[in-house]
Short mmCIF file of C-alpha atoms and ligand atoms in Angstrom, two decimals:
data_model
loop_
_atom_site.label_atom_id
_atom_site.label_comp_id
_atom_site.label_asym_id
_atom_site.label_seq_id
_atom_site.Cartn_x
_atom_site.Cartn_y
_atom_site.Cartn_z
CA MET A 27 -0.06 -0.16 0.15
CA VAL A 28 1.14 3.23 -1.22
CA SER A 29 0.22 6.10 1.55
CA PHE A 30 -0.40 9.47 -0.28
CA TYR A 31 -1.89 10.56 3.37
CA PRO A 32 -0.45 14.07 4.23
CA GLY A 33 1.53 12.74 7.14
CA PRO A 34 2.18 10.36 8.14
CA SER A 35 3.00 9.35 4.96
CA ARG A 36 4.91 7.03 2.58
CA VAL A 37 8.68 6.63 4.79
CA HIS A 38 11.46 6.10 2.43
CA ASP A 39 12.37 2.75 1.12
CA GLU A 40 15.34 2.58 2.95
CA ILE A 41 14.09 2.55 6.66
CA PRO A 42 13.65 -0.87 7.27
CA LYS A 43 17.39 -1.33 6.35
CA TRP A 44 18.54 1.37 8.17
CA VAL A 45 16.36 0.53 11.54
CA LYS A 46 18.41 -3.07 11.02
CA GLU A 47 21.53 -1.05 10.99
CA ALA A 48 20.60 0.75 14.08
CA HIS A 49 20.02 -2.26 16.14
CA ALA A 50 23.09 -3.92 14.73
CA SER A 51 25.16 -1.06 15.87
CA GLY A 52 23.58 -0.65 18.98
CA ILE A 53 22.24 2.81 18.71
CA LEU A 54 19.10 1.27 19.67
CA SER A 55 20.20 0.90 23.41
CA MET A 56 22.26 4.00 23.13
CA ASN A 57 23.05 6.27 26.34
CA HIS A 58 21.48 9.95 25.79
CA ARG A 59 24.27 11.29 27.65
CA SER A 60 27.26 9.26 25.87
CA ASP A 61 29.50 10.53 23.23
CA GLU A 62 28.31 8.66 20.69
CA PHE A 63 24.78 10.16 21.01
CA MET A 64 26.36 13.73 21.21
CA THR A 65 28.00 12.85 18.17
CA LEU A 66 24.50 11.67 16.35
CA ALA A 67 23.34 15.00 17.27
CA GLY A 68 26.00 16.96 16.25
CA ASN A 69 25.69 15.37 13.04
CA VAL A 70 21.79 15.63 12.63
CA VAL A 71 22.42 19.38 13.35
CA ARG A 72 25.25 19.69 10.77
CA LEU A 73 23.24 18.08 8.01
CA MET A 74 20.17 19.89 8.57
CA ARG A 75 22.08 23.29 8.18
CA GLN A 76 23.86 21.67 5.28
CA LYS A 77 20.67 19.95 3.34
CA LEU A 78 17.99 22.34 4.36
CA ALA A 79 20.45 25.39 3.98
CA ILE A 80 19.52 26.90 7.35
CA PRO A 81 22.00 30.19 8.22
CA LYS A 82 24.58 29.30 10.65
CA GLU A 83 23.16 31.68 13.38
CA TYR A 84 19.89 29.90 13.97
CA SER A 85 19.96 26.95 16.25
CA ILE A 86 18.82 23.74 15.76
CA PHE A 87 16.61 21.69 18.63
CA PHE A 88 14.37 18.47 18.94
CA ALA A 89 11.27 17.98 20.31
CA SER A 90 8.63 14.84 20.12
CA SER A 91 6.03 16.79 17.68
CA ALA A 92 4.76 20.17 16.21
CA THR A 93 2.04 19.99 19.12
CA GLU A 94 4.85 19.92 21.27
CA CYS A 95 6.62 23.00 19.44
CA TRP A 96 3.04 24.80 19.80
CA GLU A 97 3.37 24.74 23.57
CA ILE A 98 7.25 25.27 23.69
CA ILE A 99 6.50 28.30 22.25
CA ALA A 100 3.27 29.44 24.07
CA GLN A 101 5.43 28.72 27.58
CA SER A 102 8.66 30.37 26.71
CA LEU A 103 8.26 33.00 24.19
CA ILE A 104 4.90 34.37 25.07
CA LYS A 105 4.64 36.59 27.83
CA GLU A 106 1.09 37.27 27.48
CA LYS A 107 -0.09 38.24 23.81
CA SER A 108 0.51 36.66 20.63
CA VAL A 109 -1.46 37.05 17.55
CA HIS A 110 -2.54 33.51 15.26
CA LEU A 111 -3.30 34.12 11.45
CA PHE A 112 -4.71 31.12 10.11
CA ASN A 113 -7.17 30.17 7.09
CA GLY A 114 -7.82 26.28 8.22
CA ALA A 115 -7.90 23.69 11.17
CA PHE A 116 -4.08 23.32 11.83
CA GLY A 117 -3.55 26.98 12.53
CA GLU A 118 -6.67 27.18 14.58
CA LYS A 119 -5.69 24.27 16.53
CA TRP A 120 -1.96 26.52 17.08
CA PHE A 121 -4.22 29.13 18.49
CA ASP A 122 -6.78 26.70 20.66
CA TYR A 123 -3.53 25.26 22.51
CA THR A 124 -1.63 28.69 22.97
CA HIS A 125 -4.99 30.36 24.26
CA ARG A 126 -5.09 27.56 26.87
CA ILE A 127 -1.69 28.54 28.65
CA ARG A 128 -2.24 32.56 27.52
CA PRO A 129 -5.34 33.65 27.64
CA GLN A 130 -4.80 37.09 25.86
CA ALA A 131 -3.66 35.27 22.54
CA GLN A 132 -5.56 36.71 19.90
CA SER A 133 -6.58 35.11 16.15
CA VAL A 134 -7.17 36.67 12.72
CA LYS A 135 -9.18 34.13 10.57
CA PHE A 136 -9.03 34.62 7.20
CA ASP A 137 -10.36 33.38 4.15
CA PRO A 138 -8.79 30.44 2.40
CA GLU A 139 -8.89 31.93 -1.18
CA ILE A 140 -7.49 35.02 -0.42
CA VAL A 141 -3.56 35.84 -0.34
CA PRO A 142 -3.09 37.29 3.39
CA ASP A 143 -1.01 40.52 2.36
CA SER A 144 -4.50 42.13 1.83
CA LEU A 145 -5.27 41.72 5.37
CA GLN A 146 -3.91 44.43 7.96
CA LEU A 147 -0.66 42.66 8.86
CA ALA A 148 0.73 45.46 11.47
CA PHE A 149 -0.08 44.16 15.08
CA ASP A 150 0.33 46.58 18.00
CA GLN A 151 1.48 45.33 21.32
CA VAL A 152 2.03 41.36 20.57
CA GLU A 153 4.87 39.65 21.32
CA LEU A 154 4.68 37.08 18.93
CA VAL A 155 3.10 36.50 15.55
CA ALA A 156 1.73 32.71 14.55
CA VAL A 157 1.44 31.81 11.30
CA THR A 158 0.90 28.36 9.15
CA GLN A 159 2.99 28.23 6.48
CA ASN A 160 1.38 25.23 4.68
CA GLU A 161 -2.17 24.54 5.98
CA THR A 162 -2.35 20.83 5.78
CA SER A 163 -6.22 20.76 6.04
CA ASN A 164 -7.13 22.78 2.97
CA GLY A 165 -4.14 22.34 0.94
CA THR A 166 -2.82 26.39 0.91
CA GLN A 167 0.19 27.99 1.64
CA VAL A 168 1.28 31.40 2.90
CA PRO A 169 3.59 32.90 0.11
CA ALA A 170 7.15 33.80 1.31
CA SER A 171 6.47 37.44 0.71
CA VAL A 172 3.86 37.41 3.10
CA ILE A 173 5.79 36.41 6.06
CA SER A 174 8.56 38.74 4.93
CA LYS A 175 5.72 41.39 4.84
CA ILE A 176 4.73 40.43 8.50
CA GLN A 177 8.52 40.53 9.67
CA THR A 178 8.85 44.06 8.22
CA LEU A 179 5.81 45.21 9.57
CA ASN A 180 6.41 43.92 13.45
CA PRO A 181 9.68 44.44 13.91
CA HIS A 182 8.90 43.92 17.97
CA ALA A 183 7.74 40.89 17.42
CA LEU A 184 8.83 37.23 16.81
CA ILE A 185 7.70 35.69 13.99
CA ALA A 186 6.77 31.58 14.66
CA VAL A 187 5.90 29.38 11.31
CA ASP A 188 4.26 25.99 11.67
CA ALA A 189 6.10 24.53 8.53
CA THR A 190 5.17 20.93 9.61
CA SER A 191 3.90 20.04 6.03
CA SER A 192 6.49 22.01 3.82
CA MET A 193 9.63 21.85 5.80
CA ALA A 194 12.01 19.76 3.49
CA GLY A 195 9.41 19.88 0.52
CA ILE A 196 10.55 23.11 -0.27
CA GLN A 197 12.94 25.93 0.24
CA LEU A 198 11.95 28.11 3.31
CA ALA A 199 13.45 31.66 3.71
CA TRP A 200 14.15 31.04 7.14
CA LYS A 201 15.80 34.66 7.66
CA THR A 202 12.00 35.94 7.45
CA ALA A 203 11.07 34.43 10.63
CA ASP A 204 12.69 33.51 14.09
CA ILE A 205 11.12 30.37 14.90
CA TRP A 206 10.47 27.65 12.33
CA PHE A 207 9.05 24.06 13.36
CA ALA A 208 7.90 20.48 11.65
CA SER A 209 7.44 17.04 13.08
CA VAL A 210 9.08 14.88 10.71
CA GLN A 211 6.18 12.45 9.03
CA LYS A 212 5.70 14.85 6.45
CA CYS A 213 8.09 15.87 3.92
CA PHE A 214 10.70 14.24 5.63
CA GLY A 215 9.37 10.69 4.91
CA LEU A 216 10.30 9.39 8.38
CA PRO A 217 8.04 7.99 11.25
CA ALA A 218 6.38 9.97 13.66
CA GLY A 219 7.88 10.92 16.99
CA LEU A 220 10.21 13.54 16.20
CA SER A 221 10.47 17.41 15.55
CA VAL A 222 12.78 20.04 14.79
CA ILE A 223 12.65 23.75 16.13
CA ILE A 224 14.92 26.19 14.42
CA CYS A 225 15.37 29.48 16.28
CA SER A 226 16.74 32.77 15.10
CA PRO A 227 19.37 34.63 17.74
CA ARG A 228 16.81 36.90 18.73
CA ALA A 229 13.96 34.30 19.40
CA LEU A 230 16.87 32.47 21.85
CA GLN A 231 17.66 35.93 23.72
CA ARG A 232 13.88 36.08 24.02
CA ALA A 233 13.83 33.15 25.90
CA LYS A 234 16.46 34.01 28.14
CA GLY A 235 14.74 37.53 28.64
CA LEU A 236 11.53 35.69 29.92
CA SER A 237 13.43 33.21 32.05
CA GLU A 238 10.55 30.76 32.04
CA ASN A 239 11.99 27.54 33.38
CA GLN A 240 9.05 25.46 34.90
CA HIS A 241 8.99 22.78 32.38
CA TYR A 242 11.22 19.95 31.04
CA ASN A 243 10.85 21.36 27.74
CA SER A 244 11.20 25.07 28.52
CA LEU A 245 13.16 26.61 25.49
CA GLY A 246 16.06 27.66 27.91
CA PHE A 247 16.66 24.34 29.14
CA ILE A 248 16.67 22.75 25.79
CA ALA A 249 19.01 25.12 24.14
CA LEU A 250 21.13 25.02 27.47
CA MET A 251 21.10 20.89 26.63
CA MET A 252 21.64 21.48 22.90
CA GLU A 253 24.98 23.61 23.85
CA LYS A 254 26.09 19.75 24.55
CA HIS A 255 24.16 18.10 21.91
CA GLN A 256 21.72 16.73 24.35
CA THR A 257 18.29 16.95 25.35
CA PRO A 258 16.60 17.37 28.74
CA CYS A 259 14.51 13.96 28.80
CA THR A 260 15.64 10.68 27.11
CA PRO A 261 14.98 11.57 23.12
CA ASN A 262 13.84 9.43 20.30
CA VAL A 263 17.25 8.16 19.49
CA LEU A 264 16.23 5.71 16.65
CA GLY A 265 13.99 8.67 15.32
CA ILE A 266 17.20 11.08 15.46
CA TYR A 267 19.38 8.22 13.72
CA LEU A 268 16.69 7.62 10.93
CA LEU A 269 16.62 11.79 10.30
CA MET A 270 20.55 11.45 10.08
CA ARG A 271 20.49 8.95 7.25
CA VAL A 272 17.78 10.49 5.38
CA LEU A 273 19.37 13.66 5.76
CA GLN A 274 22.52 12.10 4.18
CA LYS A 275 20.71 10.62 1.47
CA MET A 276 18.60 14.27 0.66
CA LYS A 277 19.48 16.55 -2.02
CA PRO A 278 20.17 20.26 -1.15
CA VAL A 279 16.50 21.48 -1.09
CA SER A 280 17.03 24.09 -3.75
CA GLU A 281 16.48 20.92 -5.78
CA THR A 282 13.91 19.49 -4.22
CA HIS A 283 11.90 22.65 -3.95
CA GLY A 284 12.27 22.39 -7.97
CA GLU A 285 11.24 18.68 -8.09
CA THR A 286 8.25 19.40 -5.67
CA LEU A 287 7.11 22.27 -7.67
CA ARG A 288 7.67 19.79 -11.11
CA ARG A 289 5.32 17.14 -9.87
CA TYR A 290 2.87 19.94 -8.60
CA GLU A 291 2.69 21.05 -11.86
CA ALA A 292 2.14 17.73 -13.23
CA TRP A 293 -0.72 17.17 -10.75
CA GLU A 294 -2.15 20.43 -11.81
CA ASN A 295 -2.23 20.01 -15.13
CA PHE A 296 -3.90 16.27 -14.77
CA LEU A 297 -6.47 17.66 -12.17
CA THR A 298 -7.83 20.11 -14.62
CA LYS A 299 -8.15 17.60 -17.36
CA CYS A 300 -10.29 15.75 -15.19
CA ARG A 301 -13.82 16.53 -14.72
CA ALA A 302 -14.51 14.14 -11.45
CA TYR A 303 -11.85 15.99 -9.27
CA GLU A 304 -11.00 19.66 -8.57
CA PHE A 305 -8.91 21.49 -6.12
CA LEU A 306 -10.95 22.77 -2.85
CA ILE A 307 -8.90 25.99 -3.54
CA THR A 308 -9.72 27.86 -6.65
CA ASN A 309 -6.83 30.65 -6.04
CA ARG A 310 -3.53 29.03 -7.58
CA ARG A 311 -1.60 31.90 -6.11
CA ILE A 312 -1.85 30.27 -2.58
CA ARG A 313 -2.29 26.79 -3.28
CA SER A 314 0.02 24.44 -1.45
CA HIS A 315 2.56 22.78 -3.55
CA THR A 316 3.21 19.89 -0.92
CA VAL A 317 -0.88 18.76 0.05
CA LEU A 318 -3.63 18.63 -2.64
CA THR A 319 -7.03 19.17 -0.81
CA LEU A 320 -9.37 17.80 -3.93
CA ARG A 321 -13.14 17.79 -3.99
CA THR A 322 -15.17 15.21 -5.80
CA SER A 323 -18.61 15.12 -6.70
CA TRP A 324 -18.65 11.04 -6.35
CA PRO A 325 -19.14 9.41 -3.12
CA LEU A 326 -16.09 9.87 -1.21
CA ALA A 327 -15.90 6.42 0.46
CA SER A 328 -16.31 4.21 -2.66
CA LEU A 329 -13.54 6.35 -4.38
CA LYS A 330 -11.32 5.77 -1.42
CA LEU A 331 -12.39 2.27 -0.96
CA ALA A 332 -11.41 1.66 -4.79
CA ALA A 333 -8.12 3.17 -4.17
CA ARG A 334 -7.26 1.02 -1.87
CA LYS A 335 -8.14 -1.97 -3.31
CA LYS A 336 -5.38 -0.65 -6.17
CA GLY A 337 -2.99 0.04 -3.24
CA PHE A 338 -3.37 3.51 -2.65
CA LEU A 339 -4.15 5.29 0.30
CA LEU A 340 -5.73 8.60 -0.11
CA GLY A 341 -5.67 10.91 2.59
CA GLU A 342 -9.12 11.66 4.60
CA GLY A 343 -10.33 15.70 4.59
CA TYR A 344 -9.33 17.05 8.01
CA GLY A 345 -11.46 18.94 10.41
CA ASP A 346 -14.40 20.62 8.68
CA LEU A 347 -13.17 19.18 5.50
CA LYS A 348 -13.56 15.77 6.37
CA THR A 349 -16.78 14.59 4.68
CA SER A 350 -16.22 16.75 1.50
CA THR A 351 -12.58 16.63 0.67
CA PHE A 352 -9.90 14.12 -0.16
CA ARG A 353 -5.99 14.44 -0.11
CA ILE A 354 -3.06 13.80 -1.62
CA ALA A 355 0.33 14.18 -0.18
CA ASN A 356 2.97 15.61 -2.71
CA PHE A 357 5.94 14.60 -0.53
CA PRO A 358 9.45 13.46 -1.47
CA ALA A 359 9.77 10.37 -0.60
CA LEU A 360 6.92 9.24 -2.90
CA ARG A 361 8.14 7.95 -6.14
CA ALA A 362 7.31 9.23 -10.11
CA SER A 363 5.94 5.73 -10.54
CA GLU A 364 3.69 5.79 -7.65
CA ILE A 365 2.40 9.24 -8.82
CA LYS A 366 1.92 8.26 -12.10
CA SER A 367 -0.01 4.65 -11.29
CA LEU A 368 -1.95 6.99 -8.98
CA MET A 369 -2.69 9.39 -11.62
CA LYS A 370 -3.74 6.40 -13.85
CA PHE A 371 -6.44 5.07 -11.57
CA LEU A 372 -7.59 8.58 -10.87
CA LYS A 373 -8.19 8.63 -14.53
CA SER A 374 -9.76 5.25 -15.04
CA TYR A 375 -12.12 5.63 -11.94
CA GLN A 376 -13.45 8.32 -13.85
CA GLU A 377 -13.65 6.94 -17.11
CA GLU A 378 -15.56 3.67 -15.43
CA ARG A 379 -18.53 6.35 -14.33
C1 PLP B 2 0.44 17.21 11.13
C2 PLP B 2 0.58 18.87 11.57
C3 PLP B 2 0.49 19.48 13.00
C4 PLP B 2 0.68 18.47 13.84
O1 PLP B 2 1.87 17.71 14.13
P1 PLP B 2 2.00 16.30 15.26
O2 PLP B 2 3.59 16.04 14.69
O3 PLP B 2 1.15 15.29 14.96
O4 PLP B 2 1.85 17.21 16.60
C5 PLP B 2 1.05 20.68 13.11
N1 PLP B 2 0.47 21.65 12.10
C6 PLP B 2 0.73 21.33 11.09
C7 PLP B 2 0.61 22.36 9.52
C8 PLP B 2 0.72 20.05 10.29
O5 PLP B 2 0.62 19.58 9.44
#
């Protein structure tokens, strides 16, 4: 079964080999205070920087999920007030989680069909602006130019970006924000249970200034431990090892970005020729390049079942869109031949009806 679910999604074919290798070399029982672990963590940080073109002044940390990153940011980088811009379920969830921890958090919900640069983007007296770069539920993305504009208009605030379903699939303009995070079960093509947080010096300074230290995952504590390539708790060592292996194999992100775009365009081309499927979002300028959210006039359950019988797992709709849409991941670990086969299936399914 090939999983086109936009996370957890298809993992790299080498995973079983790498897990065996990890077992044989003792990594599965590796102590997280050992030199071997520190070398491993150091390698991952170096490879992340190299393959994803992360500026050298930005720090890289591990956490266990994107959800945990939402909480780390709320605890350690916001004293009172943040503002959350979103047009879909993941951005809204981030706002909800933050609101529980910092009740003054504000939300700006925008229409998924618009480019959010038409909104009022200057926010007085907020400490942090939260943006979901790639909204995995409705298949939209916030263009890099908009994130850059938010930064320019809010020099006093930190800019935090959820890039869970785009990091390692497209090139991100790191310097236009202070905090970026993603979990690895989307574009990295890895099993779930690990996430990465990338922070600017300004973000770390803010954390220091607030000196919030009430949690095992307070950002200041994580940063302190990472100075010696360690983590506060026993981390997902296997996940970190697999991340190292996948990074070693990974092309530079500029190349992956081009490939993602070409594949997205092939999908767009294919879908405009199909009468049975259409993009939920009509505005091409803000469609996600890594997650396709589609509509069909046919019963979704039969389509998904027929796909399953042919060996394709289609993504369910998410949140409010659960019953009206299905989703297709456009993540790097998917093979060109698998995409071709799925297109062939979708075409024949349409023709048989
Ligand atoms: C998948 C996803 C999350 C949640 O990730 P977890 O690792 O399950 O916490 C958060 N934000 C976005 C945009 C996502 O796509």
